[in-house]
Coordinates of C-alpha atoms in Angstrom, one line a residue:
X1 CA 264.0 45.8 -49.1
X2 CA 267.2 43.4 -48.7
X3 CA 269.0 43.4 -45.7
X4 CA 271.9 44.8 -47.6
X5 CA 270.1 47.5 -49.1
X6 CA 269.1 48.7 -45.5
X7 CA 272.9 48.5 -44.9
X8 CA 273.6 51.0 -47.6
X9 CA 270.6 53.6 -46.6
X10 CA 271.2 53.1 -43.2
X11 CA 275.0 53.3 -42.9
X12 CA 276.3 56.0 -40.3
X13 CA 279.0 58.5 -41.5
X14 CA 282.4 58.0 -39.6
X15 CA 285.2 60.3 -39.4
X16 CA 286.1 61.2 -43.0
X17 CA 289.7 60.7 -43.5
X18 CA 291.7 63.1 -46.4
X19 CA 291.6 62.2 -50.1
X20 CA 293.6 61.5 -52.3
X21 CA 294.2 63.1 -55.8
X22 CA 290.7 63.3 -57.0
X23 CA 291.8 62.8 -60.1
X24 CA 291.5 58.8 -59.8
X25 CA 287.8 59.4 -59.8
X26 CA 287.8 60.0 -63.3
X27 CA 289.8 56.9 -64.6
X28 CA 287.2 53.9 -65.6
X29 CA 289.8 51.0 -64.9
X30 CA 289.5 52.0 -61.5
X31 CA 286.2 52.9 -61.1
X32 CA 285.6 49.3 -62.7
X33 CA 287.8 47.7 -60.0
X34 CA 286.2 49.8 -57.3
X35 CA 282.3 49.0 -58.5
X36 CA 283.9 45.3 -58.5
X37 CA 285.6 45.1 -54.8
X38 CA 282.5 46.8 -53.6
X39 CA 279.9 44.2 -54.8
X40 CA 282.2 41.4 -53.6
X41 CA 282.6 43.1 -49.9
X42 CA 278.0 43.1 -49.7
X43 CA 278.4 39.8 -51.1
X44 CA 280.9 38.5 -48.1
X45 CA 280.3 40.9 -45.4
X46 CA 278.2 39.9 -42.5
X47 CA 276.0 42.7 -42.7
X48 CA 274.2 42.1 -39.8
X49 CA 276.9 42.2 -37.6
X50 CA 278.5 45.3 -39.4
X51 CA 275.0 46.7 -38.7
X52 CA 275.6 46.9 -34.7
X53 CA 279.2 48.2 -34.6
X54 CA 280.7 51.1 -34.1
X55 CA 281.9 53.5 -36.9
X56 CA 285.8 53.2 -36.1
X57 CA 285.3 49.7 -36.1
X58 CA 283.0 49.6 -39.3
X59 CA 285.6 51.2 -40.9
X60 CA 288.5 48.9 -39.8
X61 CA 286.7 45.9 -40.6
X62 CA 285.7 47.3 -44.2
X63 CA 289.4 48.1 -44.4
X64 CA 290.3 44.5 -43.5
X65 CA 287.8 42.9 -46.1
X66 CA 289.2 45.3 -48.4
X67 CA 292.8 44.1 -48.3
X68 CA 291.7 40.7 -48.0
X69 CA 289.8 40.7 -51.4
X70 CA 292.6 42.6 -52.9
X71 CA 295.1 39.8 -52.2
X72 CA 292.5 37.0 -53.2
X73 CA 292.2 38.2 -56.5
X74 CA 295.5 39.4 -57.1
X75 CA 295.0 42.9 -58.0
X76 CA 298.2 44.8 -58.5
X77 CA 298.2 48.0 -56.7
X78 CA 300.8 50.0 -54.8
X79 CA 300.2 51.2 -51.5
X80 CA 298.8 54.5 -51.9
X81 CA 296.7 52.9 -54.8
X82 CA 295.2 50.4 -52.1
X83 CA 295.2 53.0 -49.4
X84 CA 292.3 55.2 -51.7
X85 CA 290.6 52.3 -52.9
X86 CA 289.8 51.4 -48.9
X87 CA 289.2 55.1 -48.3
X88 CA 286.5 54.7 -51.5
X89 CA 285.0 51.6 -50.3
X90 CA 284.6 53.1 -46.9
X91 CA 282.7 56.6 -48.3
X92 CA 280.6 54.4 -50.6
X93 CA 279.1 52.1 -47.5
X94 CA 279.6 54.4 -44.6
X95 CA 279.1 57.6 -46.2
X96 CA 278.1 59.9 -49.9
X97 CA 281.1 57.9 -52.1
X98 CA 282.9 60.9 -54.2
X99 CA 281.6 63.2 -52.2
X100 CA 283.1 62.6 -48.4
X101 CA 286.2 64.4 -48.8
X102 CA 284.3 67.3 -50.5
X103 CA 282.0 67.7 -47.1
X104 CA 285.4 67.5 -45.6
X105 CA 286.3 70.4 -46.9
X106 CA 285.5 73.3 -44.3
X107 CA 286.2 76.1 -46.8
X108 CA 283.6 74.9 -49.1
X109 CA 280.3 76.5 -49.3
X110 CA 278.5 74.9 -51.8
X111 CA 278.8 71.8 -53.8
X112 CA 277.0 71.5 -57.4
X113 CA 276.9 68.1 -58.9
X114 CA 275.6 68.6 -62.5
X115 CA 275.1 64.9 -64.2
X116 CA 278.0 61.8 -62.9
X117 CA 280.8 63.8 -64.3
X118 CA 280.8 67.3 -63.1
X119 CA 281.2 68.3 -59.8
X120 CA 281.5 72.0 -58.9
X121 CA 282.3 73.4 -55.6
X122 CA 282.4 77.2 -54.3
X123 CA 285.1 78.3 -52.3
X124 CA 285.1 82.0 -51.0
X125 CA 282.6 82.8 -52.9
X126 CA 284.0 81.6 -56.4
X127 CA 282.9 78.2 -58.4
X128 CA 285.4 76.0 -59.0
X129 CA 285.5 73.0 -61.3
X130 CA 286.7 69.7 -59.6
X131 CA 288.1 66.3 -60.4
X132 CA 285.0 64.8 -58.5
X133 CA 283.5 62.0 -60.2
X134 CA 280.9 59.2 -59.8
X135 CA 280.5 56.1 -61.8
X136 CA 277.8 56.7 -63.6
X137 CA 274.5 58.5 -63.5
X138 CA 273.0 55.5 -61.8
X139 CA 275.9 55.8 -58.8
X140 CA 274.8 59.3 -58.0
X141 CA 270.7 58.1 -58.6
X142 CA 272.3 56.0 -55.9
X143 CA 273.4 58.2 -53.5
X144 CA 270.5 61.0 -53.6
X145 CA 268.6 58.0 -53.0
X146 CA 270.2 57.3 -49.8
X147 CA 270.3 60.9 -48.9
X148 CA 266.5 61.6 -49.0
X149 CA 265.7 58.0 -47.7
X150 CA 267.4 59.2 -44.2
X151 CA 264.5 61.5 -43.7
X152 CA 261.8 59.6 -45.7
X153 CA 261.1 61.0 -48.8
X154 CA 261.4 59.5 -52.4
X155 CA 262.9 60.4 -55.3
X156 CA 261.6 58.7 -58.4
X157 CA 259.8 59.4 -62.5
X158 CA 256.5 60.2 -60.9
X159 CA 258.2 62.7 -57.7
X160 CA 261.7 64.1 -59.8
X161 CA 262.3 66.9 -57.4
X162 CA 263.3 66.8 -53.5
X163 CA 264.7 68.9 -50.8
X164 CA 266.3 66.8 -48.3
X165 CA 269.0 67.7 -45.0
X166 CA 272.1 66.2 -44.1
X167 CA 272.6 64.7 -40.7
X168 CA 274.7 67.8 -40.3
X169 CA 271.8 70.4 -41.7
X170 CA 273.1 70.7 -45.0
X171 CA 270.6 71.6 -47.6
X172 CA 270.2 69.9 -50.0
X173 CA 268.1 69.9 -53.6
X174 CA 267.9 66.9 -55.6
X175 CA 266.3 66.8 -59.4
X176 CA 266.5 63.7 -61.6
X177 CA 265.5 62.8 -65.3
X178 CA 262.6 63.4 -67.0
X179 CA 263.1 66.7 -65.5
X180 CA 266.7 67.1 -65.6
X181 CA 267.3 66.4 -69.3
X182 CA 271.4 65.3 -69.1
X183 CA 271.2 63.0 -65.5
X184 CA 270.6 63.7 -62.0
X185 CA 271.3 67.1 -60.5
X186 CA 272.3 67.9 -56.9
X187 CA 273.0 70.9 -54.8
X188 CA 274.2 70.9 -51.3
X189 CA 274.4 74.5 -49.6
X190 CA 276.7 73.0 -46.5
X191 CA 275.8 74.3 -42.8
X192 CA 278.7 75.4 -40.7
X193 CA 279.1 73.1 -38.0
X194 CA 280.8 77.1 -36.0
X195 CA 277.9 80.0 -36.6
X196 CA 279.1 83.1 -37.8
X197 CA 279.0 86.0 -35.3
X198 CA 279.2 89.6 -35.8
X199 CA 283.0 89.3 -35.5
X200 CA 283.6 87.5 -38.1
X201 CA 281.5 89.9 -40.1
X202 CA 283.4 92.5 -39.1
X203 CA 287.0 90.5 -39.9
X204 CA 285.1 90.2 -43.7
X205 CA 284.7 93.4 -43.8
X206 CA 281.0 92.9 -44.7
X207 CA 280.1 96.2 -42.7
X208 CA 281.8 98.4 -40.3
X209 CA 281.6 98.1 -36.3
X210 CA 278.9 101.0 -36.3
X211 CA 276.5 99.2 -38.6
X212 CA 277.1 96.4 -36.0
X213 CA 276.3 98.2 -33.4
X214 CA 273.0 99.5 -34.8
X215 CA 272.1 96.5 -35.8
X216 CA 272.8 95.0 -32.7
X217 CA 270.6 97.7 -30.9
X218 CA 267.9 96.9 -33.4
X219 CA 267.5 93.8 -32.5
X220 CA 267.7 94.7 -28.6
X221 CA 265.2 97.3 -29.2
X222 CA 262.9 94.6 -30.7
X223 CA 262.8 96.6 -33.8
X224 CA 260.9 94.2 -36.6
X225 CA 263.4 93.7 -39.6
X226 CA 263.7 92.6 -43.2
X227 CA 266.8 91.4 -44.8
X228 CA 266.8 91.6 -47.9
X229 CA 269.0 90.0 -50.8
X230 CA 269.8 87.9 -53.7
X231 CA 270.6 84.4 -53.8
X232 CA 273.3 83.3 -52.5
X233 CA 274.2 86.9 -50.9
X234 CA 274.1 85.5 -46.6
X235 CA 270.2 86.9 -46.4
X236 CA 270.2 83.4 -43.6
X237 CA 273.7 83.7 -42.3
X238 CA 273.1 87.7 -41.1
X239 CA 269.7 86.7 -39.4
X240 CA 271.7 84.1 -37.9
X241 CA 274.3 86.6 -36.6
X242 CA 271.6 89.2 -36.0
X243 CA 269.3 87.2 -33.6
X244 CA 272.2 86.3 -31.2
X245 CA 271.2 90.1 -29.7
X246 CA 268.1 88.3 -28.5
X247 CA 268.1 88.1 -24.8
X248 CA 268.0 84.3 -23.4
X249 CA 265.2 84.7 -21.8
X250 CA 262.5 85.4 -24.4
X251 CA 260.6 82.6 -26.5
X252 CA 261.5 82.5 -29.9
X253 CA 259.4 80.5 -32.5
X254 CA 261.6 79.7 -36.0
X255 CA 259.6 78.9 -39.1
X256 CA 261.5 77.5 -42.1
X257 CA 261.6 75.2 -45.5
X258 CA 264.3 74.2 -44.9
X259 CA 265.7 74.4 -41.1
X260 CA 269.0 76.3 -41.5
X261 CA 269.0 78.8 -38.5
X262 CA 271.4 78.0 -35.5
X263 CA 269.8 80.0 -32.4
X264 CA 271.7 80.0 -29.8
X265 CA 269.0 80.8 -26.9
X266 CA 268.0 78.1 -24.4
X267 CA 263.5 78.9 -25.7
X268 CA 263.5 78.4 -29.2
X269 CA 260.4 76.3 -30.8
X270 CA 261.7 75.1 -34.7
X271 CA 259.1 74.7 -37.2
X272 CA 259.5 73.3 -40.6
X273 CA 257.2 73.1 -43.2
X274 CA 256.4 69.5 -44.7
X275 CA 255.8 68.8 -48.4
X276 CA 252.4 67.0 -50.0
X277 CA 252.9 63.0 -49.7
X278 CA 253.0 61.2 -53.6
X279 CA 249.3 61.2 -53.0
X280 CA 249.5 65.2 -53.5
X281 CA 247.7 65.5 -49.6
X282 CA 249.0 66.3 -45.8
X283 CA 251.3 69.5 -46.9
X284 CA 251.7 72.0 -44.6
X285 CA 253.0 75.9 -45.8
X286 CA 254.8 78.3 -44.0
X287 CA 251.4 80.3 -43.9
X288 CA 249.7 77.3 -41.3
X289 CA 252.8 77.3 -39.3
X290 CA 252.8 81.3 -39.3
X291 CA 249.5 81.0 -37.7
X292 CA 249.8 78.2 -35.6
X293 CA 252.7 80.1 -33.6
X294 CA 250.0 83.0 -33.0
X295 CA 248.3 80.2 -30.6
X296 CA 252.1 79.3 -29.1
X297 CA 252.6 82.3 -27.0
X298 CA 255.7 83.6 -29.2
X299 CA 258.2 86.7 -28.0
X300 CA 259.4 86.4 -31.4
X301 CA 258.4 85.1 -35.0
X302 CA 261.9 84.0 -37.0
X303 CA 260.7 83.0 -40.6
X304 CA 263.9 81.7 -42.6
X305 CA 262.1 83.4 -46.0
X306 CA 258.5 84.8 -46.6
X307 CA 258.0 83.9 -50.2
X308 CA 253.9 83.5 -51.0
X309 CA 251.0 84.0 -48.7
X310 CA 252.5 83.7 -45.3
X311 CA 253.9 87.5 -46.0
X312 CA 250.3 88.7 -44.8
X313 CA 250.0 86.7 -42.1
X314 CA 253.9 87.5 -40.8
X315 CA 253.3 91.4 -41.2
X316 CA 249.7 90.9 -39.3
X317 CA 252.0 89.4 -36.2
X318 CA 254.2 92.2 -36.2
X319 CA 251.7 94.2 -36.0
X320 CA 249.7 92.8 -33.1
X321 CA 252.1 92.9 -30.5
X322 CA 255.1 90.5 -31.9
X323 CA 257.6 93.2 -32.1
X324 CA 261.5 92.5 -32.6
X325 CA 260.4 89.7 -35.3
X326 CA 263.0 88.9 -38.1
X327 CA 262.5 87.5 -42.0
X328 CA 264.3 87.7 -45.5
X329 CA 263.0 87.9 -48.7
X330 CA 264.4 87.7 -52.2
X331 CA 265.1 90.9 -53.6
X332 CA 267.7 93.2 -55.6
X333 CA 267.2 96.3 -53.4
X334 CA 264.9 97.4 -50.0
X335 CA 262.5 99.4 -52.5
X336 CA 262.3 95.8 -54.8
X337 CA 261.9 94.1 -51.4
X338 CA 258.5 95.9 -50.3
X339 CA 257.2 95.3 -53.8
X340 CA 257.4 91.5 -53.4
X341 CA 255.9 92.1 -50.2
X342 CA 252.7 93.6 -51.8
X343 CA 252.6 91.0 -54.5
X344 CA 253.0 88.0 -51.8
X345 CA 250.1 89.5 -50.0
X346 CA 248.1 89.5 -53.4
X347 CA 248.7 85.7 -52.9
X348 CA 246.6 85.2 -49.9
X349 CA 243.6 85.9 -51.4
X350 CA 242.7 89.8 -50.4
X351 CA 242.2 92.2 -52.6
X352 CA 243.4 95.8 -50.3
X353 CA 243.3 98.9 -51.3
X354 CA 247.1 99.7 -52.4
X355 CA 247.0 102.6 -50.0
X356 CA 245.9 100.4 -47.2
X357 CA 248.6 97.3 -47.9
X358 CA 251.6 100.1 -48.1
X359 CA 250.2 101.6 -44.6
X360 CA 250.4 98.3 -43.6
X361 CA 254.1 97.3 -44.4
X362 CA 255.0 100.8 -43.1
X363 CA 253.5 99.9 -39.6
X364 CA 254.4 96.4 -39.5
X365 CA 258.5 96.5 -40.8
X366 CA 260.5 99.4 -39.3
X367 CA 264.1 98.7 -41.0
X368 CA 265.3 97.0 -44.3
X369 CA 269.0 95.4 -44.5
X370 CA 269.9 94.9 -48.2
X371 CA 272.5 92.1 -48.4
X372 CA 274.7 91.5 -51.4
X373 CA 277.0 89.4 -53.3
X374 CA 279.6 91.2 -54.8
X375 CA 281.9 90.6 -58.5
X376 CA 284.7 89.1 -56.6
X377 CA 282.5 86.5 -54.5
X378 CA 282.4 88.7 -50.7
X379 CA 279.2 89.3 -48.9
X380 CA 278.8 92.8 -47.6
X381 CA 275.7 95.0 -46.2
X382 CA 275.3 97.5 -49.0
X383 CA 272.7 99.4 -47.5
X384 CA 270.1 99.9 -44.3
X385 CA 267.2 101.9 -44.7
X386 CA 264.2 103.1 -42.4
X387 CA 260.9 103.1 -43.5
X388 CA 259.7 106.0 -42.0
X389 CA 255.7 105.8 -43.3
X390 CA 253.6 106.4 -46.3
X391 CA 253.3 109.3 -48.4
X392 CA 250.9 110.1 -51.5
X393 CA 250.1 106.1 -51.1
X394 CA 253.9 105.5 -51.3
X395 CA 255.9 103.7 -49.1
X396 CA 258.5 106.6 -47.7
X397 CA 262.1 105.0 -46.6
X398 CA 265.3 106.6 -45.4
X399 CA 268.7 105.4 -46.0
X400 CA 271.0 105.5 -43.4
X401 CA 274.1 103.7 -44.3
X402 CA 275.4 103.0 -47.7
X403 CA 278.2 100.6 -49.8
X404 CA 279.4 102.6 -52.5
X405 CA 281.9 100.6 -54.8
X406 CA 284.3 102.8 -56.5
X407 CA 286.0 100.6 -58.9
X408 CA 287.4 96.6 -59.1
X409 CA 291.1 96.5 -58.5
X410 CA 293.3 94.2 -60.8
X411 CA 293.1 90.5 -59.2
X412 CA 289.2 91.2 -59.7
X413 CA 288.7 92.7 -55.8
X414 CA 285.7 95.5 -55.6
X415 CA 287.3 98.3 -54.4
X416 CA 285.0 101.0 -52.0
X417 CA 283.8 102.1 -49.0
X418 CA 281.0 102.5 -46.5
X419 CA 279.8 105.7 -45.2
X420 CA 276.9 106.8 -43.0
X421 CA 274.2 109.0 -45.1
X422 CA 274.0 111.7 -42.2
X423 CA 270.7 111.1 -41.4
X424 CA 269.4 110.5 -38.4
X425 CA 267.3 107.9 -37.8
X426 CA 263.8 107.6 -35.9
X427 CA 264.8 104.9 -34.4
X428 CA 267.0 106.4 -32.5
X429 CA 264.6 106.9 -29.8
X430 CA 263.5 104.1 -29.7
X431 CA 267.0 102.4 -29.0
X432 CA 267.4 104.8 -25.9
X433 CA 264.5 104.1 -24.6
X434 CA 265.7 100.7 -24.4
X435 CA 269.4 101.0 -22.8
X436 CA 270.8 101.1 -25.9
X437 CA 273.4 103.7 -26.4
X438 CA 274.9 105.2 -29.3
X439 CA 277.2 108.0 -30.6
X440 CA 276.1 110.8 -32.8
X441 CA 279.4 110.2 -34.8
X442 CA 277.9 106.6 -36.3
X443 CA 275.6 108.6 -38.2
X444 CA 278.2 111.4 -39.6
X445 CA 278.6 111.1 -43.5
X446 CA 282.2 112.1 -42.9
X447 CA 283.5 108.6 -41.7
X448 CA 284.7 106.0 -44.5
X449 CA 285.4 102.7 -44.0
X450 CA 286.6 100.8 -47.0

């Protein structure tokens, strides 16, 4: 590898500095003069030099080489004109090119880059078409290559898929041709730099402030949970508010994919699990690191998703001692939720008796938070429910509080309102018995909240 490819791949991010009009992205003249002014800056750039400095200075000196070049070939530009084509330059070397300002962006959510010329982002909730462009399928190539080099993995024909992180934690999912028929495909789910709390839940209106408060004495009454959800509908961003109930000083062990989860306790061991090399060996699944905490002494298992055979193995910890331990799954609602469960534990191998399996997710999860993604883009809790044990070999649950939409309003806004179911939960006990302290009037079907 050239020194100046190193450069490229190696490149730290400095502070990203606003935009302008996206719209120049998409005009070839000056994404000619751009790819041009570029490959002359590499060509004169001491890149060695540039290697040891600081970003601000990086960035002044790019900006310097920049202007000079501009003059020596006399390209006619106005000001704001050359003030973009620096800002370019910069994001190309220091950064992800096109897509800087767009991880800029703090209201953004999501960005979907589908082939060199469509960039999508989601805002609130909504997609929303940009003026985002690259160059050409081989620019983006380019820059997924740089993103996946920083942790080292490859992306090439004979490996066409990768999940990758941002220095920031972003997620991100990378597929190129033969698989992705049109170009290269990327997806960055971004990772807010401020975690949610239950406040800011609360100031979305994703669920009232007695649903908090259950919740919260859920968690403080080590009460093992499953969150539940589609894609896309917060099932990581609510475990992330939920396990800031944990008290400081218990050990937490956090098994992921993908490491997304911001604890804020001083004891928590991160795990992540770690793909098969080109040669197809040394992969290691969430079921090995599921175990292997077993032998780390944990006060609490976090798994960021069960999704295959690790389901048996997370609902044999929580029920050997591991109480108050936390996972979500992919599912449409809590009954869907324990049916994925059954057919994950199917995965590992053993064949159990149906009766026996059910009696075994009864023990093992006490409480199922169903998470949703409504018409108009808002996240809200649409329903908790208690399994309470098994009955005539099913799986016996109790809802106690409920989302019921009522209509969409005009502008597209899901009109409805929470309520409590009026039943009063088993857990309830348990909650006292562990400080926690909560009025009868939370569980009264006669309070709405919209």
């Amino acid at each position: 590898m050239s020194l100046r490819d190193q450069f490229e791949q190696n490149g730290q991010n400095g502070s990203v500095v606003a935009s302008a009009p996206a719209s120049r992205h998409a005009d070839p003249a000056y994404q000619k003069l751009k790819a041009q002014i570029h490959h002359k800056l590499l060509e004169r750039a001491d890149l060695g030099a540039m290697e040891s400095m600081a970003p601000e200075r990086l960035r002044d000196e790019i900006r310097n080489l920049v202007f000079r070049l501009l003059v020596e070939d006399h390209v006619a530009v106005n000001d704001a004109e050359r003030q973009q084509l620096v800002r370019d330059i910069q994001n190309e070397v220091l950064g992800l090119g096109p897509l800087e300002p767009l991880l800029a962006d703090p209201t953004i959510s999501d960005i979907l880059v589908n082939t060199y010329n469509q960039v999508y982002v989601e805002r609130r909730g909504r997609l929303e078409l940009t003026d985002v462009r690259f160059a050409s399928n081989e620019h983006l190539h380019k820059i997924i290559d740089k993103i996946v080099s920083r942790i080292g993995r490859r992306v090439d024909e004979s490996s066409p898929m990768v999940d990758a992180r941002l220095p920031d934690g972003s997620r991100v999912n990378a597929i190129i041709p033969p698989l992705a028929i049109d170009g290269p495909l990327l997806s960055i789910r971004r990772f807010a730099v401020i975690p949610l709390k239950m406040d800011d839940l609360l100031t979305f209106k994703s669920l009232t402030p007695g649903m908090a408060d259950v919740i919260h004495g859920l968690v403080q009454a080590k009460v093992n949970l499953l969150i539940s959800g589609g894609t896309g509908s917060g099932k990581t961003t609510l475990l992330n508010v939920m396990s800031s109930a944990i008290p400081a000083s218990e050990r937490i062990i956090t098994i992921e994919d993908a490491a997304e989860l911001q604890l804020q306790q001083p004891h928590v061991v991160r795990l992540e699990t770690r793909p098969p090399n080109i040669e197809g060996k040394g992969e290691i699944t969430q079921r090995s690191l599921v175990r292997n905490s077993l032998r780390m002494r944990p006060d609490r298992i976090i798994v960021g998703e069960v999704r295959g055979a690790e389901a048996l193995d997370m609902l044999q910890a929580m029920n050997t001692g591991h109480e108050g331990s936390m996972t979500t799954i992919h599912a449409n609602s809590p009954r869907d939720a324990l049916t994925r469960l059954e057919n994950m534990v199917g995965m590992a191998g053993f064949s159990l008796p149906p009766k026996v399996l059910r009696q075994q997710i009864a023990s093992a999860i006490s409480v199922v938070v169903q998470v949703s993604r409504m018409t108009d883009g808002k996240r809200r809790i649409v329903s908790i429910q208690e399994l309470t044990g098994v009955e005539a070999d099913i799986v016996t649950m109790q809802e106690i509080f409920t989302y019921e939409q009522t209509g969409v309003a005009e502008d597209g806004t899901v009109k409805g309102h929470f309520r409590a179911t009026g039943i009063r939960p088993k857990f309830h006990q348990r909650l006292e018995r562990f400080g926690v302290k909560l009025p009868e009037t939370i569980f009264s079907p006669n309070n709405l909240m919209s």
